[in-house]
Structures are given as C-alpha cells and as structure tokens.
PDB file of C-alpha atoms in Angstrom:
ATOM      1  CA  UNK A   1      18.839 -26.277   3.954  1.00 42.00           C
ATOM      2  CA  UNK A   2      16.994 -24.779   7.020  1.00 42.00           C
ATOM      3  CA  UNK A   3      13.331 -25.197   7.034  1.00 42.00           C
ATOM      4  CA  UNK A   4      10.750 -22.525   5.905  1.00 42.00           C
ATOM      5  CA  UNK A   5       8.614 -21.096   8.321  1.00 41.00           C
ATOM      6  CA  UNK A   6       5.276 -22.545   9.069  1.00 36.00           C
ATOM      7  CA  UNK A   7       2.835 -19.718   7.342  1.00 39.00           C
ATOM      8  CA  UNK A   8      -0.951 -20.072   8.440  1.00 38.00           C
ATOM      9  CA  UNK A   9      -3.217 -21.488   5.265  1.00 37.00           C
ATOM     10  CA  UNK A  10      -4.550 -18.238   3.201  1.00 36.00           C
ATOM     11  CA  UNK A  11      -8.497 -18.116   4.142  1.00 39.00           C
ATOM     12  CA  UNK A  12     -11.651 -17.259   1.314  1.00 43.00           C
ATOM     13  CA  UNK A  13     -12.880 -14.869   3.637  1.00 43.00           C
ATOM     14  CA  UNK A  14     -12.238 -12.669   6.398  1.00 48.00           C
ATOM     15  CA  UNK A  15     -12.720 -13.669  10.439  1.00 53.00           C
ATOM     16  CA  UNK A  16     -15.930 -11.714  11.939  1.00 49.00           C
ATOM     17  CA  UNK A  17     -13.584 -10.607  15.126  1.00 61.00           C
ATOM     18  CA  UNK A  18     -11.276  -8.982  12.435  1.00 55.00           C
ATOM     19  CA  UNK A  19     -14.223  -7.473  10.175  1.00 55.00           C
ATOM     20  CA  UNK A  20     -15.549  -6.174  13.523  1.00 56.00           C
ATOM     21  CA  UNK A  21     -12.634  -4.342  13.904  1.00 53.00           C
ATOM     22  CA  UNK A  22     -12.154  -2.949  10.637  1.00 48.00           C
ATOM     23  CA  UNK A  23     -15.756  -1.607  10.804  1.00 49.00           C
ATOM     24  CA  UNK A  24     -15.336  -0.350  13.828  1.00 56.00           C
ATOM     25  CA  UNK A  25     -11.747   2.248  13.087  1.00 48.00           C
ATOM     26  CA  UNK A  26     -14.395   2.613   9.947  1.00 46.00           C
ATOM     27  CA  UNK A  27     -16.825   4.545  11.872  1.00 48.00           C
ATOM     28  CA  UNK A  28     -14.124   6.212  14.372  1.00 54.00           C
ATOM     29  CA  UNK A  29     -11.979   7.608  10.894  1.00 54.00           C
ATOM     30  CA  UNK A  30     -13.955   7.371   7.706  1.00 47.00           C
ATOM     31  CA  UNK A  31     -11.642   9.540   6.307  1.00 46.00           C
ATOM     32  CA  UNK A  32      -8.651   7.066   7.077  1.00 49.00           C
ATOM     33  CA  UNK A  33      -9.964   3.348   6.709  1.00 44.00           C
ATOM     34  CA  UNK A  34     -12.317   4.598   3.354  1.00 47.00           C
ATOM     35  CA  UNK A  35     -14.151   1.316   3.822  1.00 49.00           C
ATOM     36  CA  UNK A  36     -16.566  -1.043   6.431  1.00 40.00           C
ATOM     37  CA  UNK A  37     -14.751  -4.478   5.389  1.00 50.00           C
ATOM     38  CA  UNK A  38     -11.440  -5.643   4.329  1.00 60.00           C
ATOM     39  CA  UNK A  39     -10.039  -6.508   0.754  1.00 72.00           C
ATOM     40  CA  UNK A  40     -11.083  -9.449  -0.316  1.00 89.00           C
ATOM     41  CA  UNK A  41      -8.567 -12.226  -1.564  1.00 92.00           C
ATOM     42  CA  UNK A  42      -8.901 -11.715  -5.391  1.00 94.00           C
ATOM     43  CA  UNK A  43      -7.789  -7.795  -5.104  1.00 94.00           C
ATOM     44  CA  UNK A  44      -5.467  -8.674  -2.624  1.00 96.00           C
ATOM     45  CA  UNK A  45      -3.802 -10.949  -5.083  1.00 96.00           C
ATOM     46  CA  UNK A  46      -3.553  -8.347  -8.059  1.00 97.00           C
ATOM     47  CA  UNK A  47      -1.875  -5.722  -5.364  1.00 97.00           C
ATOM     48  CA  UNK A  48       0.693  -8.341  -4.050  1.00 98.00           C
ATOM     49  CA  UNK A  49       1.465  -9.685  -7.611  1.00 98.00           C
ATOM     50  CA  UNK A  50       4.485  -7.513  -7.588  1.00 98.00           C
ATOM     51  CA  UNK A  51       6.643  -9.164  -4.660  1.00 98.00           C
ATOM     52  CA  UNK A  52       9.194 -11.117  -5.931  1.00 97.00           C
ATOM     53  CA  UNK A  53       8.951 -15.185  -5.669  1.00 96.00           C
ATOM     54  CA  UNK A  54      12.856 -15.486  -5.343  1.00 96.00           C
ATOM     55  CA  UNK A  55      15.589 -13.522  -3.816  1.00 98.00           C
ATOM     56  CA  UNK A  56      15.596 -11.212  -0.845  1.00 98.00           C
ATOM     57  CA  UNK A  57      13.171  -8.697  -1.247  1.00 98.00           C
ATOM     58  CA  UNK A  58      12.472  -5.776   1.052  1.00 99.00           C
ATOM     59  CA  UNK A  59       8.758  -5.323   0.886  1.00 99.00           C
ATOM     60  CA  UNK A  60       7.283  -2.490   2.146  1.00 99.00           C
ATOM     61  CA  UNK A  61       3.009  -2.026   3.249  1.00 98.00           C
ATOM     62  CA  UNK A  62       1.165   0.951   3.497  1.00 97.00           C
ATOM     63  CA  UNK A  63      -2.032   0.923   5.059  1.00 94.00           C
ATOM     64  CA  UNK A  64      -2.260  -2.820   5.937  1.00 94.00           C
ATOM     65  CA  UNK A  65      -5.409  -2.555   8.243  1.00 90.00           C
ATOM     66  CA  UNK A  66      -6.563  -5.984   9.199  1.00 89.00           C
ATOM     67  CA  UNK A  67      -3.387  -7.718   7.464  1.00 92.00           C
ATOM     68  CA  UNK A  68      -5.773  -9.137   4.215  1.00 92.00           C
ATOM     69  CA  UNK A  69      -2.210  -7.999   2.250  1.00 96.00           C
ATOM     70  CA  UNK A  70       0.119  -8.798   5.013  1.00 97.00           C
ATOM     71  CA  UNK A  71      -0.883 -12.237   5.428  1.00 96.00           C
ATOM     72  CA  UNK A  72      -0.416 -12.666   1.239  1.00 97.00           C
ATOM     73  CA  UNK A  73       2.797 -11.051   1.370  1.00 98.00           C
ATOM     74  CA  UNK A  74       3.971 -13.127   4.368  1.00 98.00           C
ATOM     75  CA  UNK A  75       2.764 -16.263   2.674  1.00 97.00           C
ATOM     76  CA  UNK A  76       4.574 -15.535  -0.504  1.00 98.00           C
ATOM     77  CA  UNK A  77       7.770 -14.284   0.923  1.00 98.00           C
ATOM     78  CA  UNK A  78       8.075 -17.368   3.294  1.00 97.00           C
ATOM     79  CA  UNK A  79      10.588 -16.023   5.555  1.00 97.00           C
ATOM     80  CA  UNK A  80      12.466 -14.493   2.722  1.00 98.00           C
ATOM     81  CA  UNK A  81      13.748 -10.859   2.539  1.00 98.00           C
ATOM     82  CA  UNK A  82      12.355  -8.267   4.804  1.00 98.00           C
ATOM     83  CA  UNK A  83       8.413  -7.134   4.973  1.00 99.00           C
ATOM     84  CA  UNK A  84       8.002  -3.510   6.656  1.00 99.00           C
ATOM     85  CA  UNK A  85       4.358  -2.682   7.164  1.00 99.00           C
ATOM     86  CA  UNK A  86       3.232   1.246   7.804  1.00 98.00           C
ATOM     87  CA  UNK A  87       0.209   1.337  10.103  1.00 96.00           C
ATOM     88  CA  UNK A  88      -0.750   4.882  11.689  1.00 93.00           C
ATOM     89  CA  UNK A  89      -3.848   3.230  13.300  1.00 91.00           C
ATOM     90  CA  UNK A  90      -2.336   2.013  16.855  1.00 93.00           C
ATOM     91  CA  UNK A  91      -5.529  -0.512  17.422  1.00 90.00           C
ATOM     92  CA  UNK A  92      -4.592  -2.032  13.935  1.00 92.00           C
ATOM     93  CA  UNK A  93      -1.156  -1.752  14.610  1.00 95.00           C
ATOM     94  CA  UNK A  94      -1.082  -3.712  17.604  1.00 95.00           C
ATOM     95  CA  UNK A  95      -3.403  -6.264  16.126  1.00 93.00           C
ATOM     96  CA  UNK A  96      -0.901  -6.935  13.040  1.00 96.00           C
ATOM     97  CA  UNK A  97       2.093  -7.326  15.484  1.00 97.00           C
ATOM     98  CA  UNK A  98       0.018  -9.797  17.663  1.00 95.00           C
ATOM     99  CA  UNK A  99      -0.846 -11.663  14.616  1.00 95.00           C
ATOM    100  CA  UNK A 100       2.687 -11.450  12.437  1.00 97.00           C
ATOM    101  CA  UNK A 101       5.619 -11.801  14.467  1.00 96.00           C
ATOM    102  CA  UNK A 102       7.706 -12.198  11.527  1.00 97.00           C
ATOM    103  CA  UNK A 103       6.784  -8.977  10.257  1.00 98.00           C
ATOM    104  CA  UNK A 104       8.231  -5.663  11.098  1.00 99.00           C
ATOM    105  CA  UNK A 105       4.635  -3.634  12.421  1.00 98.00           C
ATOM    106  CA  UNK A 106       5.912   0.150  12.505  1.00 98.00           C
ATOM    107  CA  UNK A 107       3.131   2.668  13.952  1.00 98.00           C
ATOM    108  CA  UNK A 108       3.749   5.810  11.662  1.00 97.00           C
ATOM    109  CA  UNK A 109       2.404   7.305   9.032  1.00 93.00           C
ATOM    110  CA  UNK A 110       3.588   7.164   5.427  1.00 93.00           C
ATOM    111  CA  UNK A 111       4.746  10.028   5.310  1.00 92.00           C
ATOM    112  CA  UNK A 112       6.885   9.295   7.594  1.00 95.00           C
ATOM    113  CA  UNK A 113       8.249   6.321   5.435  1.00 96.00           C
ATOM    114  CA  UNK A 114      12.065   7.782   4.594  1.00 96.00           C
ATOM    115  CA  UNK A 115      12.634   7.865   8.095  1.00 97.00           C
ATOM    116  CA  UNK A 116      11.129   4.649   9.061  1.00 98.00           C
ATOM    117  CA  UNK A 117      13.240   3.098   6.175  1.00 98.00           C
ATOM    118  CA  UNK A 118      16.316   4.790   7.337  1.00 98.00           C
ATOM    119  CA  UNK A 119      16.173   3.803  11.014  1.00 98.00           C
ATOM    120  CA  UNK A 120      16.289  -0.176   9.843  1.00 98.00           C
ATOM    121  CA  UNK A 121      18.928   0.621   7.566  1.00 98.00           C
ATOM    122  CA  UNK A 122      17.073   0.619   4.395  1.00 98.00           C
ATOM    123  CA  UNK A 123      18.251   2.276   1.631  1.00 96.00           C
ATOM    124  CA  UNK A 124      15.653   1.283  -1.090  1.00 97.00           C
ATOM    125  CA  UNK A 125      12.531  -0.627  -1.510  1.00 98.00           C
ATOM    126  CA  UNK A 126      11.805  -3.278  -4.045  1.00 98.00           C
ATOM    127  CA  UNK A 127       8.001  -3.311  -3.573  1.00 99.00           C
ATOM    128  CA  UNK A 128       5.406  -1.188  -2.152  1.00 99.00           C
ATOM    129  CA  UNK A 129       1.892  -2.448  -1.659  1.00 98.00           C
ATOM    130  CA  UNK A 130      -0.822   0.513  -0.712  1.00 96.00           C
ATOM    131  CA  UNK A 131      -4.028   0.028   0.725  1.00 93.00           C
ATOM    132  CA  UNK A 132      -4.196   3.678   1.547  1.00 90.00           C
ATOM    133  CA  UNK A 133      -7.407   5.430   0.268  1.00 82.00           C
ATOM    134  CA  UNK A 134      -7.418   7.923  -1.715  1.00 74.00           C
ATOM    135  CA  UNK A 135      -8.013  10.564   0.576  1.00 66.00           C
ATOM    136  CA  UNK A 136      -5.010  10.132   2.400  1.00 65.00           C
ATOM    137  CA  UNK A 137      -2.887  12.048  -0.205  1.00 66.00           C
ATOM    138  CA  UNK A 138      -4.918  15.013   0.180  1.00 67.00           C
ATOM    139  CA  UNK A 139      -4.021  17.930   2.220  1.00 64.00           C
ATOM    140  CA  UNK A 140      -1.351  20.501   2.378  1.00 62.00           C
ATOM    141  CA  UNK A 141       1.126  17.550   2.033  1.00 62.00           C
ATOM    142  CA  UNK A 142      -0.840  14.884   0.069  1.00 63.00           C
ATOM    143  CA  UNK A 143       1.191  15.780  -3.081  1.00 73.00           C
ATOM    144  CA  UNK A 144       4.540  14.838  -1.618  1.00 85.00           C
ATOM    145  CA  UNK A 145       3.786  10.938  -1.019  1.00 90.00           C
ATOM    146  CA  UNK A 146       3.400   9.481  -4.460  1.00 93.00           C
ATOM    147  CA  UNK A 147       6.927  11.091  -5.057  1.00 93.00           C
ATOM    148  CA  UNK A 148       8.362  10.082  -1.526  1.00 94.00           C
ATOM    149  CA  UNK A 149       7.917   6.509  -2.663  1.00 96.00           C
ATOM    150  CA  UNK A 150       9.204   6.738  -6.244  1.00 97.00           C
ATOM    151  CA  UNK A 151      12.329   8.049  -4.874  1.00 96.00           C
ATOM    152  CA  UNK A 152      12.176   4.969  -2.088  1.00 97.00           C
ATOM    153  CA  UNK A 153      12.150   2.294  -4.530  1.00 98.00           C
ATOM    154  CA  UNK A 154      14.816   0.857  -6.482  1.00 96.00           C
ATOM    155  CA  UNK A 155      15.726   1.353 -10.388  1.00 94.00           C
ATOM    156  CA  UNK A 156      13.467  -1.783 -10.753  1.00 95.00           C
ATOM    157  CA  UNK A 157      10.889  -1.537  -7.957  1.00 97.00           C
ATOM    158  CA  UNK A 158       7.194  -1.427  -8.552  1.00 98.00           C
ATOM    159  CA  UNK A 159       4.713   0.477  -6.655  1.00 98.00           C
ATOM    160  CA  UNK A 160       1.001  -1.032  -5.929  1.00 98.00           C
ATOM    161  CA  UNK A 161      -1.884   1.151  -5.165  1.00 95.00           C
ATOM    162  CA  UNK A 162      -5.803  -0.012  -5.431  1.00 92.00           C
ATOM    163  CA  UNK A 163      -8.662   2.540  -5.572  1.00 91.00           C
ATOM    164  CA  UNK A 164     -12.600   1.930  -6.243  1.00 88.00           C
ATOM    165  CA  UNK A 165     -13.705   1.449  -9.385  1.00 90.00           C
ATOM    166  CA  UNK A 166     -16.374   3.786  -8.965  1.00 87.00           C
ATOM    167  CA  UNK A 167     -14.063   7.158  -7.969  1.00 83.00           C
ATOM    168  CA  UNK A 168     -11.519   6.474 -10.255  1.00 84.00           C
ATOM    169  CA  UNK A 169     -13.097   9.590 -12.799  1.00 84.00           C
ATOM    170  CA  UNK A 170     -13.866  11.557  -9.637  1.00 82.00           C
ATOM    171  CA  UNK A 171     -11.472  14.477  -9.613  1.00 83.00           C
ATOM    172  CA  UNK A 172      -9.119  13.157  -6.829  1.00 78.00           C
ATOM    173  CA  UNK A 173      -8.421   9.936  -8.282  1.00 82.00           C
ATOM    174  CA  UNK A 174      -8.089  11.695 -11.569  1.00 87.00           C
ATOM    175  CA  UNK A 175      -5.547  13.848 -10.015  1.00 86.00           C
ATOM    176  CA  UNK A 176      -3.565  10.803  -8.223  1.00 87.00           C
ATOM    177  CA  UNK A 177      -2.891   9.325 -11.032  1.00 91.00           C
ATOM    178  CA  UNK A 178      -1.295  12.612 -12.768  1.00 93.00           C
ATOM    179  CA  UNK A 179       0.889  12.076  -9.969  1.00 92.00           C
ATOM    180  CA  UNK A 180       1.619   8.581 -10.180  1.00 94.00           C
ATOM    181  CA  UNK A 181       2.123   9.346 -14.032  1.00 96.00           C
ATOM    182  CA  UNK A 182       4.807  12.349 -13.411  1.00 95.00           C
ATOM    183  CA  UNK A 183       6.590  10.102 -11.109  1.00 96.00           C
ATOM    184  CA  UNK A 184       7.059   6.804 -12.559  1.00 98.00           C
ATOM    185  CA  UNK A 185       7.726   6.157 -16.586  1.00 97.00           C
ATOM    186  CA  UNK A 186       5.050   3.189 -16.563  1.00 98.00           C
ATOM    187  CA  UNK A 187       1.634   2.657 -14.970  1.00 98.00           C
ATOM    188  CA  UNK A 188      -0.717   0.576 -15.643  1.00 98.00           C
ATOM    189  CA  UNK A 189      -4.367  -0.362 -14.455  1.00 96.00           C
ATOM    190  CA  UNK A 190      -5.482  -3.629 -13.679  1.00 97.00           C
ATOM    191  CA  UNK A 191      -9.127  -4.693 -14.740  1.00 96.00           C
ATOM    192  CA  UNK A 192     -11.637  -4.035 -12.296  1.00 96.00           C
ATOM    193  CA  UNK A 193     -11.658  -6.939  -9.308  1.00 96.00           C
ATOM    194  CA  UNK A 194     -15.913  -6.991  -8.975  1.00 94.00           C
ATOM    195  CA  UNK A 195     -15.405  -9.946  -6.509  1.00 91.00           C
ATOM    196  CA  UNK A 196     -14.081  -6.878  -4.087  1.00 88.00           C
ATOM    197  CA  UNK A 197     -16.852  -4.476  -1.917  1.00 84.00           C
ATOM    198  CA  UNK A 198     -16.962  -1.758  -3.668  1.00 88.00           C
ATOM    199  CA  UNK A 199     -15.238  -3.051  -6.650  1.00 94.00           C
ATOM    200  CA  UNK A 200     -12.361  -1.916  -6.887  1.00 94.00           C
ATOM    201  CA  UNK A 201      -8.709  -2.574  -9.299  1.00 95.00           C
ATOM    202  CA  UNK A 202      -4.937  -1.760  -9.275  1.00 97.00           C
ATOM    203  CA  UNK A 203      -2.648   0.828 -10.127  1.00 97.00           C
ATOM    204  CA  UNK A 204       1.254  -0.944 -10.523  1.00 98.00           C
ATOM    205  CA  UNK A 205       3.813   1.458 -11.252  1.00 98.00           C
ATOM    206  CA  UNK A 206       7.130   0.986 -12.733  1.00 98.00           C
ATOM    207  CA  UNK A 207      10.639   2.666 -13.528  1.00 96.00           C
ATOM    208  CA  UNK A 208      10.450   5.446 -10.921  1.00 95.00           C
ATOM    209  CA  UNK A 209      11.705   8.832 -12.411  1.00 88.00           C
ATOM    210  CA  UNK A 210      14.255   9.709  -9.511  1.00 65.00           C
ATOM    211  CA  UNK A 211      14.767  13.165  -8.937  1.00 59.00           C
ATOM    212  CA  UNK A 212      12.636  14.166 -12.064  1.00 42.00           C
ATOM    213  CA  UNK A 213       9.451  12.048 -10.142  1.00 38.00           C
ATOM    214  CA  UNK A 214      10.292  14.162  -6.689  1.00 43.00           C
ATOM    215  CA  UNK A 215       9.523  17.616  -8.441  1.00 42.00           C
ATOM    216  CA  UNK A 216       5.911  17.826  -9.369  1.00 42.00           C
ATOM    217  CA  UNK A 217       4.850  19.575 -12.340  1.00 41.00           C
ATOM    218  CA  UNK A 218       3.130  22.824 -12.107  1.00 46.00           C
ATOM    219  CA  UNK A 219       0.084  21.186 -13.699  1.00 41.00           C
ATOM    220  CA  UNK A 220      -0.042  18.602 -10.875  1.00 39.00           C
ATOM    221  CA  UNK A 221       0.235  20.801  -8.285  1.00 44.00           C
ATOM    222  CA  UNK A 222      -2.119  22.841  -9.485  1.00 45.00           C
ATOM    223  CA  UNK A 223      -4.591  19.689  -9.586  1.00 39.00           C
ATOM    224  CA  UNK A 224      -3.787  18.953  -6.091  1.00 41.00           C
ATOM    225  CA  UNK A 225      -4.014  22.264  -4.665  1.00 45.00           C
ATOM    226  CA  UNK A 226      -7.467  21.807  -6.047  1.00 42.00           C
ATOM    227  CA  UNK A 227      -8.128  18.825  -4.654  1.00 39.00           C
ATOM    228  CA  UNK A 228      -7.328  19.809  -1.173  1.00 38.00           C
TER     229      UNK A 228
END
C-alpha cells in the first residue's frame, strides 16, 4: 500500500506574512477579496464538511485566497482524488501554487469554470467549496454562476458557499439565495460560525436541478437585475 503524502499539521491561526497579504489584495480590490483577514479554522471546517473522506473525489475551490480552505481540503483528501482551485487574483494564485504543489492552482475566474473543467478532462464535480463574496455574482453576468455550478456537479454533488452573517437579509444575499434555491432541490444554512471575523455561516446545497437549475426564473432575474 503506497504511503500517503506528508500533509503540513492544520494551524489555529493564520501566518502574519499570509494575513499581510490578504489585507493587502483587500485594499487593492475590496470588491473582490470582501474581507481584511482570512477564514478562520472553525468556518473553514463547516465549508469543507462536504468533501468526501473515501473514494476519489474531484474537488473543486472557488476563491481560495490565502489557501485557509485549500490547506483543509488538502489535509482531508490526503493525496486522494483531484483538488482544482479557481483563483483570478495572480498574487494569490502564485502564492497557493508555491505553497500546494499537489494541488492544481488555475488563474481564472469562475466563470470561467466549464472551461477550466473541460481542459483537465473533467466532466463533473463532486464538491465545490466557495469563498467568493457575495459581490462577485453581481453584474451583467452574476446570475449565470450559481447555475454554471449546479450543472458542473454530479447527481450527488454538494455545493458550499459562506456569506456574513450580518448581509445575509441585505437584498443581495437575499437574492443569492433565490438563486441557489431555483437551482438546487435542497439548501440548507449552517448556524452562524461567531469564532469567524465578521461572523459569518454556510450555505450547502444539494441535488442540483440540471437543466431546470440553468434557466432562471423570471422572478430571479428580475431580483438580480436589481441587484446589479
């Protein structure tokens, strides 16, 4: 039986280098990094609880950032399966390639996702993990992600997404979730991780609707057009 790969001990807390450099794409892109630190361990185990402890998985990341998630999903996977993590940030990128070799570091954006699946020769996903704020799925094309990755994942794949506790009644979030609803048959909320800054808790979505999750309802796009 060939031996597991050595995976570095999960730390409490995050290195100052790679806080440093979260806070610092923080104040280049507010917008796209939506926060000054990194996820802390507890939320990070709630939005990795999905990822199969047997078998091969393919695991796909959105949004990584500093790798809080990647290093959780490495550790768990322990050189099973395949992990694909979706970084648009170049500086992040190159710091999650330098720091998970195992990993497969793609510099794209999510949207870009079908085609970054296709090009390794991945049909389906069984998991995908989202750090992605909120405001990334606003925009003339926001609407379209939510049902790009329910018709990525498998008949039994789960999506993970996390948001702040304190915008989840704001009308964005509100509207996200009509879209995570439309698309997937189950979702369900974790409670609210207050050992996270901001608080913050997990969306898991199940039982993706296919073709009937790609084509948004007129009610949903209505919401996003007004969210945009």
């Amino acid at each position: 039986m060939p031996a597991r790969p050595w995976i570095p001990p999960h730390r409490k807390g995050h290195s100052m280098s790679e806080t440093a450099l979260f806070a610092r794409e923080f104040l280049r892109s507010p917008l796209r990094t939506a926060s000054l630190i990194p996820s802390s361990s507890r939320l990070v185990e709630r939005l990795i609880a999905a990822v199969p402890e047997r078998g091969e998985p393919v695991v796909v990341e959105l949004g990584p950032g500093t790798g809080p998630a990647t290093e959780a999903i490495q550790r768990k996977l322990a050189g099973r399966g395949r992990h694909i993590a979706v970084e648009l940030n170049e500086r992040l990128a190159t710091h999650l390639v330098r720091r998970f070799p195992r990993a497969e570091i793609v510099t794209a954006s999510a949207w870009d996702l079908p085609s970054v699946l296709a090009d390794r020769g991945v049909r389906t996903a069984d998991v995908v993990v989202s750090s992605l704020p909120w405001s990334a799925f606003t925009g003339p094309h926001g609407g379209t992600l939510v049902p790009k990755i329910a018709s990525l994942l498998s008949e039994s794949g789960v999506y993970t997404q996390f948001t702040y506790t304190f915008a989840r009644w704001a009308p964005p979030s509100r509207h996200r979730l009509a879209q995570l609803r439309q698309a997937f048959e189950e979702v369900v909320a974790s409670r609210t991780v207050y050992r996270n800054l901001p608080p913050a808790l997990v969306y898991s979505a199940r039982r993706p609707r296919g073709p009937v999750g790609q084509s948004l309802s007129p009610a949903v796009r209505a919401a996003n057009r007004i969210a945009s």
